[in-house]
CSV table of C-alpha atoms in Angstrom, one decimal:
chain,number,residue,atom,x,y,z
Z,161,MET,CA,0.1,0.1,0.1
Z,162,TYR,CA,1.0,3.6,-0.2
Z,163,ALA,CA,1.4,5.9,2.9
Z,164,ALA,CA,2.6,8.8,4.3
Z,165,VAL,CA,5.7,8.2,6.1
Z,166,VAL,CA,7.8,10.0,8.7
Z,167,ARG,CA,11.5,8.6,8.8
Z,168,SER,CA,12.8,11.4,10.8
Z,169,PHE,CA,11.5,13.9,13.1
Z,170,GLY,CA,11.0,17.3,12.2
Z,171,THR,CA,10.9,16.6,8.3
Z,172,PRO,CA,7.4,16.3,6.7
Z,173,PRO,CA,6.1,12.8,5.9
Z,174,ARG,CA,6.6,11.3,2.3
Z,175,PHE,CA,4.3,9.3,0.3
Z,176,GLU,CA,5.9,6.0,0.0
Z,177,ASP,CA,5.1,2.2,-0.7
Z,178,PHE,CA,5.0,1.1,2.7
Z,179,PRO,CA,4.3,-3.1,3.9
Z,180,THR,CA,0.2,-3.3,4.2
Z,181,PRO,CA,-0.5,-4.0,7.9
Z,182,THR,CA,-2.1,-6.9,8.8
Z,183,ALA,CA,-5.5,-7.6,11.5
Z,184,ALA,CA,-4.4,-10.4,14.0
Z,185,GLY,CA,-6.5,-9.9,17.3
Z,186,GLU,CA,-9.7,-10.9,17.9
Z,187,HIS,CA,-11.5,-7.2,17.5
Z,188,GLU,CA,-9.2,-5.9,14.6
Z,189,THR,CA,-10.4,-5.6,10.8
Z,190,LEU,CA,-8.7,-4.3,8.0
Z,191,VAL,CA,-10.3,-1.0,6.3
Z,192,ASP,CA,-10.0,1.1,3.6
Z,193,VAL,CA,-8.8,4.8,4.7
Z,194,LEU,CA,-11.4,7.1,3.0
Z,195,ALA,CA,-10.3,10.4,4.7
Z,196,ALA,CA,-7.7,11.3,7.5
Z,197,GLY,CA,-7.5,14.8,9.2
Z,198,LEU,CA,-4.2,16.7,10.1
Z,199,HIS,CA,-4.6,17.8,13.1
Z,200,PRO,CA,-2.2,19.6,15.4
Z,201,ARG,CA,-2.2,16.2,17.4
Z,202,VAL,CA,-0.8,15.0,14.3
Z,203,ARG,CA,1.7,17.2,13.3
Z,204,SER,CA,3.3,16.9,16.9
Z,205,ALA,CA,3.2,12.8,16.9
Z,206,ALA,CA,5.0,13.1,13.7
Z,207,LYS,CA,7.6,15.5,15.3
Z,208,GLY,CA,8.0,13.1,18.2
Z,209,SER,CA,7.2,16.2,20.7
Z,210,HIS,CA,3.8,14.9,21.8
Z,211,TYR,CA,3.6,13.6,25.2
Z,212,THR,CA,2.6,10.0,24.0
Z,213,SER,CA,5.5,9.7,21.4
Z,214,ASP,CA,7.7,7.2,22.4
Z,215,GLY,CA,10.0,7.8,19.5
Z,216,SER,CA,9.7,4.5,17.3
Z,217,LEU,CA,10.4,5.2,13.6
Z,218,PRO,CA,9.2,4.9,10.6
Z,219,LEU,CA,5.8,5.8,11.7
Z,220,ILE,CA,2.9,6.5,9.7
Z,221,PRO,CA,1.3,9.6,11.4
Z,222,GLY,CA,-2.6,10.1,12.0
Z,223,PHE,CA,-4.3,10.0,15.3
Z,224,ASP,CA,-8.2,8.9,13.7
Z,225,ALA,CA,-9.6,8.3,10.2
Z,226,VAL,CA,-12.8,6.9,8.5
Z,227,GLY,CA,-12.4,4.1,6.8
Z,228,ARG,CA,-14.6,1.5,5.2
Z,229,THR,CA,-14.6,-2.3,6.0
Z,230,PRO,CA,-14.9,-5.3,3.2
Z,231,GLU,CA,-18.4,-5.5,4.2
Z,232,GLY,CA,-18.9,-2.1,3.5
Z,233,GLU,CA,-19.6,-0.8,6.9
Z,234,LEU,CA,-18.4,2.6,7.2
Z,235,LEU,CA,-16.3,3.6,10.5
Z,236,TYR,CA,-14.9,6.3,12.4
Z,237,PHE,CA,-11.9,5.1,14.4
Z,238,ILE,CA,-9.1,6.2,16.4
Z,239,ALA,CA,-5.6,4.7,15.8
Z,240,PRO,CA,-4.3,2.1,18.2
Z,241,ASP,CA,-1.2,3.3,20.3
Z,242,THR,CA,1.7,2.0,17.7
Z,243,ALA,CA,3.6,3.6,15.1
Z,244,LEU,CA,1.0,2.7,12.1
Z,245,GLY,CA,-1.3,5.6,11.9
Z,246,THR,CA,-4.2,6.2,9.6
Z,247,MET,CA,-2.4,8.5,6.6
Z,248,ALA,CA,-2.6,5.4,4.3
Z,249,GLU,CA,-4.4,3.6,1.9
Z,250,GLN,CA,-5.3,1.3,4.3
Z,251,ALA,CA,-5.2,1.0,8.1
Z,252,VAL,CA,-5.9,-1.7,10.7
Z,253,VAL,CA,-9.0,-0.9,13.1
Z,254,ASP,CA,-9.4,-2.3,16.7
Z,255,ARG,CA,-13.4,-1.9,16.9
Z,256,ARG,CA,-13.1,-1.4,20.3
Z,257,ARG,CA,-11.8,1.9,19.5
Z,258,ALA,CA,-14.4,2.8,16.4
Z,259,ILE,CA,-17.9,3.6,15.9
Z,260,ALA,CA,-20.1,3.2,13.0
Z,261,LEU,CA,-21.2,6.1,11.1
Z,262,PRO,CA,-24.7,6.4,8.9
Z,263,ALA,CA,-24.3,5.4,5.3
Z,264,ASN,CA,-25.2,9.1,4.4
Z,265,ALA,CA,-22.1,10.7,7.0
Z,266,ASP,CA,-19.8,12.8,4.6
Z,267,PRO,CA,-16.5,10.8,5.6
Z,268,ILE,CA,-14.2,14.3,5.1
Z,269,ALA,CA,-16.2,16.3,7.1
Z,270,VAL,CA,-16.1,13.5,9.8
Z,271,ALA,CA,-12.6,13.3,9.5
Z,272,ALA,CA,-12.0,16.9,9.7
Z,273,ALA,CA,-14.3,17.8,12.9
Z,274,MET,CA,-13.9,14.8,15.0
Z,275,ASN,CA,-10.5,15.3,16.8
Z,276,PRO,CA,-11.0,18.8,16.8
Z,277,GLY,CA,-14.8,18.6,18.3
Z,278,MET,CA,-13.8,16.1,20.7
Z,279,SER,CA,-11.6,18.0,22.8
Z,280,SER,CA,-14.3,20.0,24.2
Z,281,TRP,CA,-17.1,17.6,23.6
Z,282,VAL,CA,-15.2,15.1,26.2
Z,283,ALA,CA,-14.0,17.6,28.6
Z,284,LEU,CA,-17.7,19.0,29.3
Z,285,ARG,CA,-19.3,15.6,29.4
Z,286,ARG,CA,-16.6,13.6,30.9
Z,287,ARG,CA,-14.0,15.3,32.8
Z,288,HIS,CA,-16.7,18.1,33.9
Z,289,SER,CA,-20.5,17.8,33.8
Z,290,PHE,CA,-21.5,21.0,32.1
Z,291,GLN,CA,-25.0,22.1,32.7
Z,292,PRO,CA,-27.2,23.8,30.6
Z,293,GLY,CA,-27.5,27.5,31.6
Z,294,GLY,CA,-23.9,27.4,32.6
Z,295,SER,CA,-21.5,29.6,31.0
Z,296,ALA,CA,-18.2,29.4,29.2
Z,297,LEU,CA,-15.0,31.0,28.5
Z,298,VAL,CA,-12.9,29.4,25.7
Z,299,LEU,CA,-8.9,30.4,25.5
Z,300,GLY,CA,-7.5,30.2,22.2
Z,301,ALA,CA,-10.9,30.3,20.5
Z,302,THR,CA,-9.3,31.1,17.3
Z,303,GLY,CA,-8.0,27.7,16.3
Z,304,ASN,CA,-10.0,25.0,14.8
Z,305,ALA,CA,-10.5,23.5,18.0
Z,306,GLY,CA,-11.3,26.5,19.9
Z,307,GLN,CA,-13.9,27.7,17.4
Z,308,LEU,CA,-15.8,24.1,17.5
Z,309,ALA,CA,-15.2,24.8,21.7
Z,310,VAL,CA,-17.4,27.9,21.2
Z,311,GLN,CA,-20.4,25.9,19.2
Z,312,ILE,CA,-20.2,22.9,21.2
Z,313,ALA,CA,-20.6,25.0,24.7
Z,314,LYS,CA,-23.6,26.5,22.9
Z,315,HIS,CA,-24.8,23.4,21.8
Z,316,LEU,CA,-24.6,21.8,25.0
Z,317,GLY,CA,-26.7,24.7,26.6
Z,318,ALA,CA,-24.6,27.6,27.5
Z,319,VAL,CA,-26.2,30.7,27.7
Z,320,ARG,CA,-23.1,32.6,27.5
Z,321,VAL,CA,-19.8,32.0,26.1
Z,322,VAL,CA,-16.8,34.2,25.4
Z,323,GLY,CA,-14.2,33.8,23.0
Z,324,ALA,CA,-10.4,34.7,24.0
Z,325,GLY,CA,-7.7,34.7,21.2
Z,326,ARG,CA,-5.2,36.6,19.2
Z,327,ASP,CA,-6.2,36.8,15.3
Z,328,PRO,CA,-8.6,39.6,15.1
Z,329,LYS,CA,-9.8,38.1,12.0
Z,330,ARG,CA,-10.7,35.0,13.7
Z,331,LEU,CA,-11.9,36.4,16.4
Z,332,ASP,CA,-14.3,38.1,14.1
Z,333,LEU,CA,-15.8,35.1,13.1
Z,334,LEU,CA,-16.9,34.2,16.7
Z,335,LYS,CA,-20.0,35.7,17.3
Z,336,GLY,CA,-21.5,34.0,14.3
Z,337,LEU,CA,-20.5,30.7,15.7
Z,338,GLY,CA,-22.2,31.6,19.0
Z,339,ALA,CA,-19.8,33.7,21.1
Z,340,ASP,CA,-21.5,36.0,23.0
Z,341,GLU,CA,-18.5,38.3,23.6
Z,342,VAL,CA,-14.9,38.2,22.4
Z,343,VAL,CA,-11.5,39.0,24.1
Z,344,LYS,CA,-8.0,39.8,22.1
Z,345,LEU,CA,-5.2,38.6,23.8
Z,346,ASP,CA,-3.0,41.1,22.8
Z,347,GLY,CA,-1.5,44.3,23.9
Z,348,ASP,CA,-0.9,45.7,27.6
Z,349,ASP,CA,-1.0,42.9,30.2
Z,350,LYS,CA,-3.1,44.9,32.4
Z,351,ASP,CA,-5.3,45.6,29.5
Z,352,VAL,CA,-5.9,42.1,28.6
Z,353,ALA,CA,-6.5,41.2,32.1
Z,354,ASP,CA,-9.2,44.0,32.6
Z,355,GLN,CA,-11.1,42.6,29.4
Z,356,LEU,CA,-10.8,39.1,30.7
Z,357,GLY,CA,-12.2,40.2,34.1
Z,358,LEU,CA,-15.4,41.9,32.3
Z,359,ALA,CA,-16.0,39.6,29.8
Z,360,ALA,CA,-15.7,36.3,31.9
Z,361,ALA,CA,-15.4,36.6,35.6
Z,362,ASP,CA,-18.2,34.2,36.5
Z,363,VAL,CA,-17.9,31.7,34.0
Z,364,ASP,CA,-18.5,28.6,35.4
Z,365,VAL,CA,-15.7,26.5,33.1
Z,366,VAL,CA,-12.7,27.5,30.9
Z,367,ILE,CA,-11.9,25.6,28.3
Z,368,ASP,CA,-8.0,26.1,27.7
Z,369,TYR,CA,-6.1,25.4,24.8
Z,370,LEU,CA,-3.3,28.0,25.3
Z,371,TRP,CA,-1.6,27.9,28.7
Z,372,GLY,CA,1.5,29.6,28.9
Z,373,ARG,CA,1.4,33.3,29.5
Z,374,PRO,CA,-2.1,33.7,28.7
Z,375,THR,CA,-3.3,31.2,31.2
Z,376,GLN,CA,-0.8,32.8,33.8
Z,377,GLN,CA,-2.5,36.1,33.1
Z,378,ALA,CA,-5.9,34.9,32.9
Z,379,ILE,CA,-6.6,33.0,35.9
Z,380,PRO,CA,-5.9,35.8,38.7
Z,381,ALA,CA,-7.8,38.3,36.1
Z,382,LEU,CA,-11.1,35.9,36.3
Z,383,LEU,CA,-10.8,34.9,40.0
Z,384,ASN,CA,-9.9,38.4,41.2
Z,385,ALA,CA,-12.9,39.7,39.3
Z,386,ARG,CA,-15.6,37.2,40.2
Z,387,THR,CA,-18.6,38.4,41.9
Z,388,ASP,CA,-18.4,35.4,44.1
Z,389,ARG,CA,-15.2,33.4,44.8
Z,390,SER,CA,-16.6,30.7,46.9
Z,391,LYS,CA,-18.6,29.9,43.1
Z,392,PRO,CA,-16.7,26.8,41.7
Z,393,LEU,CA,-14.6,27.5,38.5
Z,394,ALA,CA,-13.6,24.5,36.6
Z,395,TRP,CA,-10.5,25.2,34.4
Z,396,ILE,CA,-9.8,22.5,31.6
Z,397,HIS,CA,-6.5,22.2,30.4
Z,398,ILE,CA,-6.4,20.6,26.7
Z,399,GLY,CA,-3.4,22.0,25.0
Z,400,SER,CA,-0.7,24.2,25.3
Z,401,MET,CA,-0.1,26.3,22.4
Z,402,ALA,CA,1.1,29.2,24.2
Z,403,GLY,CA,3.7,27.4,26.2
Z,404,PRO,CA,4.1,24.2,28.7
Z,405,ASP,CA,4.3,25.9,32.2
Z,406,ILE,CA,2.6,28.6,34.1
Z,407,THR,CA,3.6,30.2,37.5
Z,408,LEU,CA,0.7,30.2,39.6
Z,409,PRO,CA,0.7,32.2,43.1
Z,410,SER,CA,-0.7,30.1,45.7
Z,411,TYR,CA,-2.8,32.0,47.2
Z,412,LEU,CA,-5.5,31.8,44.6
Z,413,LEU,CA,-5.8,28.5,45.6
Z,414,ARG,CA,-7.1,29.7,48.7
Z,415,ALA,CA,-8.9,32.5,47.7
Z,416,ALA,CA,-11.3,30.9,45.3
Z,417,ASN,CA,-13.0,27.8,44.7
Z,418,LEU,CA,-10.7,27.1,41.5
Z,419,THR,CA,-10.4,23.5,40.1
Z,420,ILE,CA,-7.4,22.8,37.7
Z,421,MET,CA,-7.7,19.6,35.5
Z,422,GLY,CA,-6.5,18.1,32.2
Z,423,SER,CA,-8.6,16.7,29.6
Z,424,GLY,CA,-6.7,14.0,27.1
Z,425,GLN,CA,-5.3,10.6,26.9
Z,426,GLY,CA,-4.6,9.2,30.3
Z,427,SER,CA,-7.4,11.5,31.9
Z,428,VAL,CA,-10.1,10.2,30.2
Z,429,THR,CA,-9.9,6.6,29.3
Z,430,THR,CA,-9.8,5.5,25.7
Z,431,THR,CA,-13.5,3.4,26.4
Z,432,GLY,CA,-14.6,7.0,27.8
Z,433,ILE,CA,-13.7,8.8,24.9
Z,434,VAL,CA,-15.3,6.2,22.1
Z,435,ALA,CA,-18.5,6.2,24.1
Z,436,GLU,CA,-18.7,10.0,23.5
Z,437,LEU,CA,-18.0,9.5,20.1
Z,438,PRO,CA,-21.8,8.6,18.1
Z,439,SER,CA,-23.5,11.9,20.0
Z,440,LEU,CA,-20.4,14.1,18.5
Z,441,ALA,CA,-20.6,12.4,15.0
Z,442,ALA,CA,-24.4,12.8,14.9
Z,443,GLU,CA,-24.3,16.7,15.3
Z,444,ILE,CA,-21.3,16.6,12.7
Z,445,THR,CA,-23.3,14.4,10.2
Z,446,SER,CA,-26.6,16.8,11.2
Z,447,GLY,CA,-24.8,19.9,10.5
Z,448,THR,CA,-25.4,21.2,13.7
Z,449,LEU,CA,-21.3,22.3,13.9
Z,450,ALA,CA,-19.9,24.2,11.2
Z,451,VAL,CA,-17.2,22.3,9.5
Z,452,ASN,CA,-15.0,23.5,6.8
Z,453,PRO,CA,-12.4,20.8,5.5
Z,454,VAL,CA,-9.8,20.7,3.0
Z,455,PRO,CA,-9.4,17.8,1.4
Z,456,ILE,CA,-6.1,16.9,-0.2
Z,457,PRO,CA,-4.9,14.0,-2.1
Z,458,LEU,CA,-2.6,11.6,0.4
Z,459,ALA,CA,0.4,11.5,-2.5
Z,460,ARG,CA,0.5,15.1,-2.0
Z,461,VAL,CA,1.1,15.1,1.8
Z,462,GLU,CA,4.3,16.9,1.6
Z,463,GLN,CA,2.5,19.8,0.4
Z,464,ALA,CA,-0.4,19.4,2.7
Z,465,TRP,CA,1.9,19.6,5.4
Z,466,HIS,CA,2.8,23.2,4.7
Z,467,THR,CA,-0.2,24.5,3.4
Z,468,PRO,CA,-1.6,27.5,5.0
Z,469,THR,CA,-5.5,27.2,5.9
Z,470,ALA,CA,-8.2,29.9,6.2
Z,471,PRO,CA,-9.9,30.4,9.7
Z,472,GLY,CA,-12.1,27.0,10.6
Z,473,ASP,CA,-9.9,25.1,7.9
Z,474,ARG,CA,-8.8,21.8,8.5
Z,475,ILE,CA,-6.9,19.6,5.8
Z,476,VAL,CA,-8.1,16.5,5.1
Z,477,LEU,CA,-6.1,13.8,3.4
Z,478,VAL,CA,-7.8,11.3,1.0
Z,479,PRO,CA,-6.1,8.1,-0.2
C-alpha cells in the first residue's frame, strides 16, 4: 500500500510504498481509509514532540480516520497506540476504538471535525459535568478546536460563551458561531487582564487550549473579578499552544473555589472517549457544527504539511 511515512523527526512525511498491516487480534479488521484529518495532534506526533510519543521510527502519522470495512460498513476510528497511524491507503482498526457511522455521513467532514471537536466535547461531558444554563470561556478560541468549542458549549446549553484569542480576523468569526463576547489576547498585560475580568469573571468553566502566558494572565484576572469567589470555577487544560508552563500564585487556590484539571489521553479512558463519539458524530453529520474541510490527496502529503489554511479550515488527506 501507499502511505505517508515519517523517517526522521522534524521533516514532513513522504508518500511511499509501505508494507500493508495485518489484522491479527480478535477485535481487529483491515479497512480502506477514506479520509484522515491533519490535526495539530498529528503534527506533534510526527515531530516526536507529543507527550505520548515513544520515539519509534519509521511511523505513519494519523490519529484518527474514516474507513470502510470489507463488508461495506463505514467506521470512524481512533488509531491504536502504535507507529502505524491512519494516513495510508489501509489501516488496522480495533473495533473497541471505533464507531459505526450512518451511510449518509460525509467521511471528509467527519475526519475534519471529530478530533478537534472531541477535545471540548469530551472535556465538557467527561471531565466536567457542564449543565445547561452555565457559561464558558474558551481560551484559544481562534483555532479550529477553539471555534468548535464555542459551538459545542452553546449546543450543550451555555447561556453565555466568551471566546478569547489573538487573531483579530478569526475573532470576528466567533460571534457568528455563537460567542456572546470576544476578547483579544494581545496588548498590555493589564488591559488584557481587565478585558478578561469584565467579559468572563463569573463563568462556570474555562476550556483552555493555550496555557503558558495567557493562562498565567487569565487565572488571577478571572478570580480577582469574580462576584462570588466561592462559586466553583472548573479550569480544563486541553492544549499548550502558548507554552508548557505557568507560574501560579498559591494564594489563588485558597482565595477562590478553583479546580484545575486536564482532559486528554490518560485523564479520560479510551473507552470513555469512544463512548462520547456517536453523539458528536451525529451532530457533525446533521450539520449542527460548522465544518470546513480542505481535502488534499494523500500523494501530496508533503505539500499538505506546509499548506496554510483559512480560519476554521482543516486539511483532510484523502487516499
